[in-house]
């Protein structure tokens, strides 16, 4: 049975348990090497990490690059001296790259600054990011998703873990309560623009003090969505 995560129960419910696993420090990302690593892809200029070492340690999902392409590690600057590391598609001399831009309402948007193959998505939004307290990124998510919602929806909608529905294990959707399951299933985005969608790859993940909203637009992403990792040099 799918379990709702009301706002009042976030501190001790399944959401808190999921956060304790995904908010762990990025200890797996290596420190900069003592010598140069130009022969294995060079350094990431912002974090100073060796691309090859970072790539080998970033988590991976079922996403794979198309035939004739491979992958490399990329970075995008967040706030507070943090960086978002991810696995990007590389086709020949072209590599996908995401850039962070502010969005009205306090959220950040990751847009395609460069692409490896599909030039039509340059400038298009790939992900939405919200900051929150390091131990409670869900607070930032709730601030964003509830903005502008009618009082009825604020009372009936909540983050929940849709286990068994083909989502990643740590995914959350902002959706109607279990009692409204039949109505929820028949609606696209029943709880506003950041809620559960008819698109199969639309969900929230919470890790590293941020909430990330993955929203499928029908295009194949040029990065591995599961690879996103928050890293702060010197931490």
XYZ file of N, CA and C in Angstrom:
705
model
N 0.853 -1.181 0.000
C 0.000 0.000 0.000
C 0.895 1.239 0.000
N 0.560 2.240 -0.817
C 1.353 3.444 -0.903
C 1.126 4.299 0.331
N 2.191 4.774 0.919
C 2.068 5.503 2.176
C 2.279 6.985 1.959
N 1.326 7.809 2.414
C 1.441 9.248 2.325
C 2.407 9.766 3.362
N 3.018 10.918 3.073
C 3.925 11.543 4.012
C 3.419 12.949 4.297
N 2.439 13.119 5.239
C 1.939 14.454 5.561
C 3.059 15.323 6.106
N 2.921 16.630 5.921
C 3.949 17.563 6.374
C 4.215 17.437 7.856
N 3.191 17.206 8.648
C 3.372 17.143 10.101
C 4.142 15.918 10.542
N 4.246 14.904 9.668
C 4.902 13.651 10.066
C 6.268 13.490 9.429
N 6.742 14.535 8.745
C 7.992 14.377 8.008
C 9.170 14.059 8.899
N 9.176 14.560 10.126
C 10.348 14.401 10.980
C 10.596 12.975 11.381
N 9.572 12.119 11.348
C 9.775 10.774 11.866
C 9.220 9.696 10.961
N 8.763 10.039 9.770
C 8.150 9.061 8.887
C 9.123 8.472 7.903
N 8.596 7.756 6.867
C 9.453 7.130 5.876
C 10.272 8.129 5.096
N 9.789 9.376 4.958
C 10.579 10.378 4.261
C 11.870 10.661 5.006
N 11.793 10.757 6.348
C 12.993 11.002 7.131
C 13.973 9.853 6.997
N 13.469 8.626 6.921
C 14.347 7.468 6.760
C 15.042 7.517 5.409
N 14.308 7.896 4.379
C 14.924 7.998 3.054
C 15.977 9.083 3.044
N 15.688 10.224 3.725
C 16.638 11.323 3.749
C 17.942 10.929 4.412
N 17.883 10.130 5.471
C 19.103 9.763 6.170
C 20.049 8.998 5.271
N 19.501 8.302 4.272
C 20.350 7.554 3.344
C 20.873 8.445 2.235
N 20.010 9.337 1.697
C 20.435 10.122 0.536
C 21.154 11.396 0.917
N 21.090 11.831 2.196
C 21.753 13.054 2.613
C 23.147 12.813 3.173
N 23.675 11.605 3.048
C 25.002 11.313 3.573
C 26.052 12.139 2.836
N 27.165 12.493 3.503
C 28.215 13.257 2.837
C 28.721 12.531 1.599
N 29.257 13.298 0.660
C 29.723 12.715 -0.590
C 31.148 12.214 -0.391
N 31.311 11.276 0.505
C 32.646 10.782 0.825
C 33.238 9.962 -0.305
N 32.372 9.436 -1.188
C 32.871 8.573 -2.254
C 33.573 9.359 -3.352
N 33.342 10.685 -3.433
C 34.003 11.486 -4.458
C 35.416 11.787 -3.995
N 36.427 11.482 -4.784
C 37.813 11.609 -4.345
C 38.280 13.051 -4.260
N 39.297 13.287 -3.446
C 39.943 14.589 -3.389
C 40.807 14.770 -4.630
N 41.165 16.015 -4.987
C 42.020 16.231 -6.158
C 43.317 15.453 -6.052
N 43.799 14.870 -7.141
C 45.034 14.084 -7.108
C 46.256 14.966 -6.910
N 47.345 14.356 -6.467
C 48.580 15.099 -6.225
C 49.179 15.608 -7.526
N 49.026 14.866 -8.614
C 49.580 15.253 -9.899
C 48.495 15.499 -10.915
N 48.848 15.952 -12.117
C 47.844 16.222 -13.148
C 47.193 14.936 -13.635
N 45.984 15.070 -14.181
C 45.299 13.887 -14.722
C 44.791 14.194 -16.132
N 45.575 14.948 -16.874
C 45.172 15.335 -18.223
C 44.966 14.130 -19.125
N 45.729 13.069 -18.864
C 45.631 11.894 -19.719
C 44.334 11.128 -19.508
N 43.586 11.437 -18.460
C 42.324 10.733 -18.207
C 41.145 11.699 -18.159
N 41.234 12.798 -18.919
C 40.103 13.706 -19.026
C 40.297 15.055 -18.372
N 41.407 15.247 -17.641
C 41.668 16.532 -17.021
C 40.875 16.757 -15.748
N 40.950 17.987 -15.240
C 40.278 18.352 -14.002
C 38.953 19.049 -14.286
N 38.005 18.856 -13.389
C 36.799 19.669 -13.401
C 37.196 21.026 -12.833
N 37.042 22.116 -13.578
C 37.616 23.399 -13.154
C 37.053 23.966 -11.864
N 35.785 23.718 -11.565
C 35.189 24.292 -10.369
C 35.586 23.582 -9.097
N 35.489 22.266 -9.085
C 35.785 21.471 -7.893
C 37.238 21.043 -7.820
N 37.924 21.032 -8.952
C 39.303 20.556 -8.962
C 39.427 19.054 -8.933
N 38.313 18.348 -9.106
C 38.355 16.886 -9.117
C 38.808 16.366 -10.477
N 39.486 15.257 -10.462
C 39.865 14.594 -11.701
C 38.603 13.983 -12.312
N 38.330 14.286 -13.580
C 37.108 13.804 -14.221
C 36.991 12.278 -14.166
N 38.087 11.595 -14.459
C 38.031 10.135 -14.499
C 37.729 9.551 -13.134
N 38.350 10.090 -12.088
C 38.111 9.586 -10.738
C 36.679 9.880 -10.293
N 36.195 11.087 -10.591
C 34.827 11.438 -10.221
C 33.834 10.550 -10.955
N 34.073 10.338 -12.247
C 33.163 9.513 -13.048
C 33.065 8.102 -12.495
N 34.185 7.541 -12.079
C 34.205 6.163 -11.589
C 33.428 6.000 -10.292
N 33.215 7.083 -9.566
C 32.588 6.991 -8.245
C 31.169 7.547 -8.193
N 30.713 8.179 -9.265
C 29.349 8.696 -9.267
C 28.361 7.546 -9.429
N 27.217 7.608 -8.753
C 26.209 6.544 -8.897
C 25.645 6.549 -10.307
N 25.157 5.390 -10.735
C 24.598 5.268 -12.074
C 23.225 4.623 -12.015
N 22.393 4.967 -12.990
C 21.073 4.378 -13.122
C 20.984 3.576 -14.405
N 19.771 3.256 -14.850
C 19.610 2.471 -16.078
C 19.920 3.248 -17.349
N 20.017 4.583 -17.257
C 20.321 5.407 -18.424
C 21.675 5.039 -19.023
N 21.766 4.986 -20.334
C 23.027 4.754 -21.040
C 23.086 5.693 -22.236
N 24.285 6.079 -22.692
C 24.389 6.950 -23.857
C 24.029 6.186 -25.128
N 23.647 6.884 -26.187
C 23.318 6.205 -27.447
C 24.567 5.611 -28.087
N 24.358 4.736 -29.031
C 25.472 4.094 -29.720
C 26.369 5.139 -30.370
N 27.671 4.957 -30.202
C 28.640 5.893 -30.757
C 29.035 6.999 -29.798
N 28.420 7.047 -28.617
C 28.736 8.063 -27.611
C 29.221 7.391 -26.325
N 29.894 8.155 -25.483
C 30.278 7.658 -24.168
C 29.922 8.712 -23.138
N 30.547 8.661 -21.961
C 30.189 9.590 -20.889
C 31.434 10.193 -20.253
N 31.219 11.300 -19.561
C 32.262 11.930 -18.770
C 31.608 12.622 -17.585
N 32.406 13.015 -16.603
C 31.881 13.734 -15.443
C 31.791 15.223 -15.750
N 30.696 15.848 -15.313
C 30.507 17.282 -15.450
C 30.087 17.856 -14.104
N 30.066 19.206 -13.999
C 29.710 19.881 -12.764
C 28.874 21.121 -13.061
N 28.031 21.490 -12.113
C 27.248 22.726 -12.196
C 27.268 23.364 -10.819
N 27.483 24.672 -10.762
C 27.640 25.356 -9.477
C 26.293 25.617 -8.824
N 26.199 25.246 -7.537
C 25.024 25.533 -6.723
C 25.339 26.718 -5.807
N 24.565 26.902 -4.762
C 24.818 27.963 -3.799
C 25.676 27.430 -2.650
N 26.215 28.347 -1.853
C 26.943 27.961 -0.654
C 28.213 27.179 -0.905
N 28.877 27.417 -2.034
C 30.123 26.720 -2.325
C 29.961 25.274 -2.728
N 28.725 24.854 -3.015
C 28.470 23.465 -3.407
C 28.407 23.330 -4.919
N 28.662 22.113 -5.377
C 28.619 21.799 -6.803
C 27.771 20.550 -7.014
N 27.136 20.510 -8.147
C 26.360 19.336 -8.533
C 27.165 18.574 -9.572
N 27.593 17.367 -9.231
C 28.321 16.511 -10.157
C 27.347 15.569 -10.841
N 27.616 15.235 -12.098
C 26.724 14.333 -12.829
C 27.461 13.697 -14.002
N 26.907 12.601 -14.482
C 27.452 11.885 -15.638
C 26.788 12.443 -16.885
N 27.588 12.978 -17.808
C 27.068 13.622 -19.004
C 27.403 12.825 -20.257
N 26.537 12.940 -21.239
C 26.733 12.276 -22.527
C 27.799 13.014 -23.340
N 28.673 12.242 -23.998
C 29.708 12.811 -24.847
C 29.698 12.083 -26.181
N 29.588 12.836 -27.258
C 29.568 12.270 -28.606
C 30.659 12.957 -29.422
N 31.760 12.242 -29.614
C 32.893 12.844 -30.299
C 33.488 13.951 -29.449
N 33.583 15.151 -30.022
C 34.151 16.283 -29.303
C 33.096 17.117 -28.586
N 31.826 16.729 -28.660
C 30.751 17.489 -28.033
C 30.269 16.785 -26.766
N 30.079 17.561 -25.694
C 29.652 17.021 -24.406
C 28.482 17.826 -23.867
N 27.495 17.146 -23.330
C 26.360 17.836 -22.709
C 26.818 18.546 -21.444
N 26.248 19.724 -21.224
C 26.599 20.495 -20.027
C 25.356 21.222 -19.526
N 25.132 21.154 -18.208
C 24.003 21.813 -17.571
C 24.481 23.049 -16.822
N 23.668 24.099 -16.835
C 23.989 25.326 -16.113
C 22.828 25.693 -15.203
N 23.139 26.271 -14.040
C 22.137 26.649 -13.053
C 21.726 28.103 -13.248
N 20.427 28.362 -13.302
C 19.906 29.728 -13.384
C 18.786 29.892 -12.359
N 18.655 31.087 -11.766
C 17.579 31.315 -10.790
C 16.206 31.280 -11.470
N 15.202 30.908 -10.700
C 13.826 30.876 -11.194
C 12.952 31.644 -10.227
N 11.931 32.287 -10.728
C 11.018 33.017 -9.865
C 10.416 32.081 -8.813
N 10.391 32.532 -7.576
C 9.872 31.709 -6.499
C 10.960 31.096 -5.639
N 12.229 31.374 -5.979
C 13.329 30.900 -5.157
C 13.963 29.607 -5.601
N 13.398 28.937 -6.587
C 13.981 27.688 -7.066
C 15.116 27.976 -8.048
N 15.905 26.954 -8.314
C 16.953 27.012 -9.334
C 16.564 26.081 -10.470
N 16.994 26.431 -11.668
C 16.693 25.613 -12.834
C 17.991 25.159 -13.488
N 18.069 23.879 -13.783
C 19.191 23.346 -14.560
C 18.759 23.301 -16.016
N 19.462 24.058 -16.853
C 19.164 24.085 -18.276
C 20.338 23.541 -19.076
N 20.043 23.064 -20.261
C 21.113 22.606 -21.150
C 21.870 23.816 -21.682
N 23.130 23.959 -21.291
C 23.989 25.001 -21.838
C 24.659 24.514 -23.120
N 24.978 23.236 -23.161
C 25.545 22.585 -24.351
C 24.955 21.188 -24.453
N 24.930 20.650 -25.643
C 24.462 19.285 -25.844
C 25.476 18.500 -26.663
N 25.417 17.196 -26.512
C 26.312 16.322 -27.264
C 25.732 15.944 -28.623
N 24.389 15.990 -28.727
C 23.766 15.555 -29.982
C 22.513 16.359 -30.328
N 21.572 16.464 -29.409
C 20.287 17.088 -29.700
C 20.338 18.596 -29.448
N 20.677 19.379 -30.468
C 20.808 20.825 -30.293
C 19.470 21.504 -30.031
N 18.366 20.829 -30.287
C 17.050 21.431 -30.083
C 16.737 21.680 -28.611
N 17.429 21.000 -27.714
C 17.129 21.172 -26.286
C 18.032 22.208 -25.610
N 18.949 22.833 -26.350
C 19.803 23.855 -25.749
C 18.931 24.986 -25.196
N 19.157 25.341 -23.947
C 18.366 26.353 -23.279
C 17.129 25.809 -22.596
N 16.783 24.565 -22.856
C 15.574 23.978 -22.275
C 15.827 23.536 -20.835
N 14.787 23.644 -20.005
C 14.897 23.212 -18.608
C 15.011 21.706 -18.525
N 16.002 21.235 -17.776
C 16.169 19.801 -17.570
C 15.688 19.377 -16.189
N 15.945 20.205 -15.172
C 15.594 19.876 -13.796
C 15.293 21.153 -13.020
N 14.510 21.024 -11.958
C 14.274 22.116 -11.014
C 14.885 21.730 -9.676
N 15.578 22.664 -9.034
C 16.256 22.399 -7.759
C 15.767 23.400 -6.714
N 15.513 22.925 -5.505
C 15.200 23.814 -4.383
C 16.151 23.509 -3.236
N 16.602 24.574 -2.587
C 17.457 24.444 -1.412
C 16.599 24.314 -0.171
N 17.130 23.627 0.812
C 16.472 23.522 2.097
C 17.529 23.345 3.168
N 17.150 23.309 4.425
C 18.123 23.008 5.470
C 18.818 21.678 5.149
N 20.125 21.565 5.372
C 20.839 20.330 5.032
C 20.186 19.064 5.553
N 19.578 19.136 6.750
C 18.957 17.947 7.323
C 17.485 17.803 6.949
N 16.928 18.806 6.247
C 15.496 18.764 5.937
C 15.197 19.451 4.608
N 15.709 18.919 3.499
C 15.464 19.548 2.198
C 13.988 19.559 1.811
N 13.180 18.685 2.453
C 11.758 18.647 2.128
C 11.056 19.963 2.464
N 11.606 20.746 3.404
C 10.977 22.017 3.757
C 11.014 22.982 2.582
N 12.132 22.994 1.856
C 12.223 23.819 0.662
C 11.276 23.334 -0.415
N 11.123 22.014 -0.528
C 10.204 21.443 -1.519
C 8.772 21.865 -1.220
N 8.354 21.753 0.051
C 6.991 22.121 0.407
C 6.727 23.604 0.171
N 7.714 24.445 0.437
C 7.544 25.877 0.181
C 7.240 26.128 -1.284
N 7.939 25.417 -2.164
C 7.740 25.603 -3.602
C 6.435 24.997 -4.084
N 6.169 23.745 -3.736
C 5.014 23.049 -4.320
C 3.682 23.600 -3.827
N 3.669 24.198 -2.632
C 2.406 24.694 -2.090
C 2.113 26.147 -2.454
N 3.085 26.825 -3.047
C 2.867 28.216 -3.428
C 1.764 28.324 -4.473
N 0.736 29.099 -4.159
C -0.343 29.328 -5.102
C -1.412 28.259 -5.134
N -1.260 27.190 -4.347
C -2.283 26.141 -4.342
C -3.505 26.581 -3.535
N -4.702 26.215 -3.966
C -5.899 26.483 -3.165
C -5.801 25.760 -1.819
N -6.482 26.294 -0.824
C -6.428 25.728 0.530
C -6.812 24.254 0.534
N -7.785 23.870 -0.291
C -8.219 22.473 -0.327
C -7.086 21.556 -0.754
N -6.313 21.978 -1.755
C -5.208 21.145 -2.213
C -4.074 21.098 -1.204
N -3.829 22.213 -0.532
C -2.790 22.243 0.493
C -3.095 21.211 1.575
N -4.356 21.053 1.907
C -4.756 20.128 2.973
C -4.757 18.681 2.504
N -4.965 18.429 1.215
C -5.144 17.055 0.727
C -3.918 16.499 0.018
N -2.976 17.356 -0.367
C -1.805 16.888 -1.110
C -0.599 16.735 -0.187
N 0.253 15.773 -0.482
C 1.439 15.527 0.339
C 2.488 14.800 -0.476
N 3.731 14.884 -0.025
C 4.794 14.066 -0.603
C 4.567 12.624 -0.188
N 4.675 11.705 -1.111
C 4.581 10.297 -0.754
C 5.559 9.498 -1.599
N 5.924 8.365 -1.082
C 6.858 7.484 -1.775
C 6.048 6.480 -2.582
N 6.097 6.541 -3.928
C 5.279 5.656 -4.759
C 5.954 4.316 -5.010
N 6.252 3.604 -3.979
C 6.967 2.329 -4.108
C 6.186 1.355 -4.984
N 6.889 0.656 -5.846
C 6.266 -0.356 -6.677
C 5.642 0.168 -7.947
N 5.800 1.461 -8.231
C 5.194 2.038 -9.422
C 6.209 2.303 -10.531
N 7.375 1.702 -10.447
C 8.387 1.895 -11.470
C 9.261 3.117 -11.259
N 9.120 3.785 -10.125
C 9.939 4.944 -9.799
C 11.246 4.473 -9.132
N 12.276 5.348 -9.101
C 13.467 5.018 -8.304
C 13.087 4.786 -6.848
N 13.884 4.014 -6.134
C 13.557 3.656 -4.753
C 13.460 4.864 -3.840
N 14.223 5.937 -4.137
C 14.202 7.120 -3.271
C 13.347 8.246 -3.842
N 12.467 7.935 -4.781
C 11.625 8.954 -5.412
C 10.429 9.303 -4.535
N 9.964 10.549 -4.673
C 8.746 11.014 -4.035
C 7.905 11.763 -5.056
N 6.589 11.681 -4.885
C 5.681 12.467 -5.712
C 4.785 13.279 -4.790
N 4.409 14.473 -5.230
C 3.481 15.310 -4.486
C 2.104 15.041 -5.062
N 1.239 14.368 -4.288
C 0.011 13.823 -4.855
C -1.132 13.888 -3.845
N -2.325 13.571 -4.323
C -3.501 13.500 -3.470
C -3.391 12.345 -2.482
N -4.232 12.386 -1.477
C -4.219 11.342 -0.457
C -4.706 10.024 -1.025
N -4.448 8.948 -0.278
C -4.839 7.611 -0.719
C -6.331 7.513 -1.000
N -7.146 8.220 -0.216
C -8.596 8.170 -0.403
C -9.024 8.709 -1.758
N -8.167 9.518 -2.369
C -8.481 10.093 -3.677
C -7.689 9.414 -4.790
N -7.259 8.172 -4.559
C -6.374 7.491 -5.501
C -6.978 7.396 -6.895
N -8.279 7.076 -6.992
C -8.888 6.931 -8.312
C -8.926 8.269 -9.042
N -9.215 9.333 -8.309
C -9.234 10.663 -8.911
C -7.822 11.092 -9.293
N -6.874 10.779 -8.425
C -5.488 11.152 -8.692
C -4.980 10.481 -9.958
N -5.283 9.204 -10.127
C -4.788 8.460 -11.278
C -5.331 9.011 -12.590
N -6.506 9.630 -12.537
C -7.133 10.134 -13.754
C -6.686 11.550 -14.103
N -5.922 12.181 -13.232
C -5.520 13.569 -13.448
C -4.021 13.679 -13.687
N -3.656 14.645 -14.530
C -2.249 14.987 -14.699
C -1.952 16.187 -13.815
N -0.940 16.072 -12.964
C -0.566 17.109 -12.015
C -1.750 17.543 -11.140
N -2.292 16.625 -10.324
C -3.458 16.940 -9.486
C -3.166 17.901 -8.347
N -1.877 18.117 -8.044
C -1.530 18.996 -6.929
C -0.608 20.137 -7.376
N -0.849 20.643 -8.559
C -0.068 21.770 -9.029
C 1.054 21.380 -9.979
N 1.837 22.365 -10.431
C 2.841 22.134 -11.477
C 4.020 21.260 -11.069
N 4.206 21.020 -9.781
C 5.314 20.169 -9.334
C 4.816 18.860 -8.732
N 3.619 18.459 -9.110
C 3.040 17.246 -8.535
C 3.212 16.050 -9.462
N 2.667 14.930 -9.037
C 2.734 13.704 -9.819
C 2.117 13.937 -11.192
N 2.816 13.482 -12.216
C 2.397 13.743 -13.591
C 2.144 12.446 -14.335
N 1.446 12.574 -15.460
C 1.217 11.413 -16.314
C 2.507 10.968 -16.989
N 3.495 11.875 -17.086
C 4.788 11.472 -17.629
C 5.427 10.464 -16.677
N 5.972 9.378 -17.166
C 6.488 8.320 -16.275
C 7.755 8.689 -15.524
N 8.491 9.690 -15.988
C 9.769 10.023 -15.359
C 9.700 11.351 -14.618
N 8.597 11.616 -13.943
C 8.420 12.866 -13.207
C 8.302 12.559 -11.717
N 9.252 13.055 -10.932
C 9.282 12.754 -9.500
C 10.275 13.673 -8.802
N 10.278 13.630 -7.465
C 11.228 14.364 -6.630
C 12.255 13.403 -6.034
N 13.482 13.889 -5.856
C 14.484 13.202 -5.047
C 15.075 14.208 -4.079
N 15.432 13.756 -2.872
C 15.999 14.608 -1.836
C 17.377 14.073 -1.465
N 18.395 14.904 -1.620
C 19.753 14.462 -1.272
C 20.659 15.687 -1.160
N 21.682 15.564 -0.312
C 22.687 16.619 -0.197
C 22.135 17.985 0.179
N 20.997 18.046 0.873
C 20.423 19.316 1.263
C 19.591 19.999 0.195
N 19.326 19.314 -0.917
C 18.514 19.893 -1.974
C 17.378 18.940 -2.356
N 16.349 19.492 -2.983
C 15.304 18.689 -3.589
C 15.385 18.882 -5.093
N 15.343 17.815 -5.846
C 15.444 17.887 -7.310
C 14.170 17.339 -7.921
N 13.559 18.133 -8.792
C 12.335 17.722 -9.478
C 12.689 17.292 -10.891
N 12.533 16.010 -11.145
C 12.790 15.437 -12.460
C 11.479 15.464 -13.239
N 11.478 16.149 -14.364
C 10.258 16.288 -15.141
C 10.527 15.924 -16.594
N 9.991 14.795 -17.004
C 10.196 14.340 -18.374
C 9.465 15.250 -19.341
N 10.145 15.598 -20.431
C 9.522 16.393 -21.490
C 9.420 15.580 -22.766
N 9.633 14.291 -22.660
C 9.542 13.436 -23.831
C 10.855 13.262 -24.568
N 11.853 14.084 -24.249
C 13.160 13.967 -24.889
C 14.066 13.063 -24.056
N 14.936 12.349 -24.732
C 15.892 11.512 -24.024
C 16.948 12.413 -23.388
N 17.158 12.333 -22.060
C 18.137 13.225 -21.427
C 19.556 12.914 -21.884
N 20.391 13.938 -21.896
C 21.791 13.759 -22.275
C 22.671 13.708 -21.027
N 22.113 13.177 -19.946
C 22.858 12.951 -18.708
C 22.143 11.841 -17.955
N 22.855 11.223 -17.012
C 22.267 10.154 -16.211
C 21.544 10.776 -15.016
N 20.204 10.757 -14.974
C 19.472 11.391 -13.868
C 19.844 10.839 -12.501
N 20.235 9.564 -12.442
C 20.550 8.940 -11.148
C 21.934 9.326 -10.636
N 22.733 9.977 -11.482
C 24.131 10.250 -11.097
C 24.297 11.528 -10.300
N 23.302 12.375 -10.213
C 23.457 13.672 -9.570
C 23.920 13.525 -8.127
N 24.991 14.251 -7.794
C 25.605 14.161 -6.469
C 26.055 15.552 -6.044
N 25.749 15.944 -4.820
C 26.182 17.247 -4.301
C 27.567 17.093 -3.685
N 28.455 18.019 -4.037
C 29.829 17.977 -3.520
C 30.270 19.382 -3.120
N 30.904 19.490 -1.955
C 31.451 20.758 -1.494
C 32.938 20.576 -1.221
N 33.795 21.212 -2.011
C 35.235 21.064 -1.808
C 35.645 21.410 -0.384
N 36.492 20.570 0.174
C 37.000 20.795 1.518
C 36.130 20.253 2.622
N 34.967 19.702 2.278
C 34.075 19.195 3.324
C 34.322 17.726 3.564
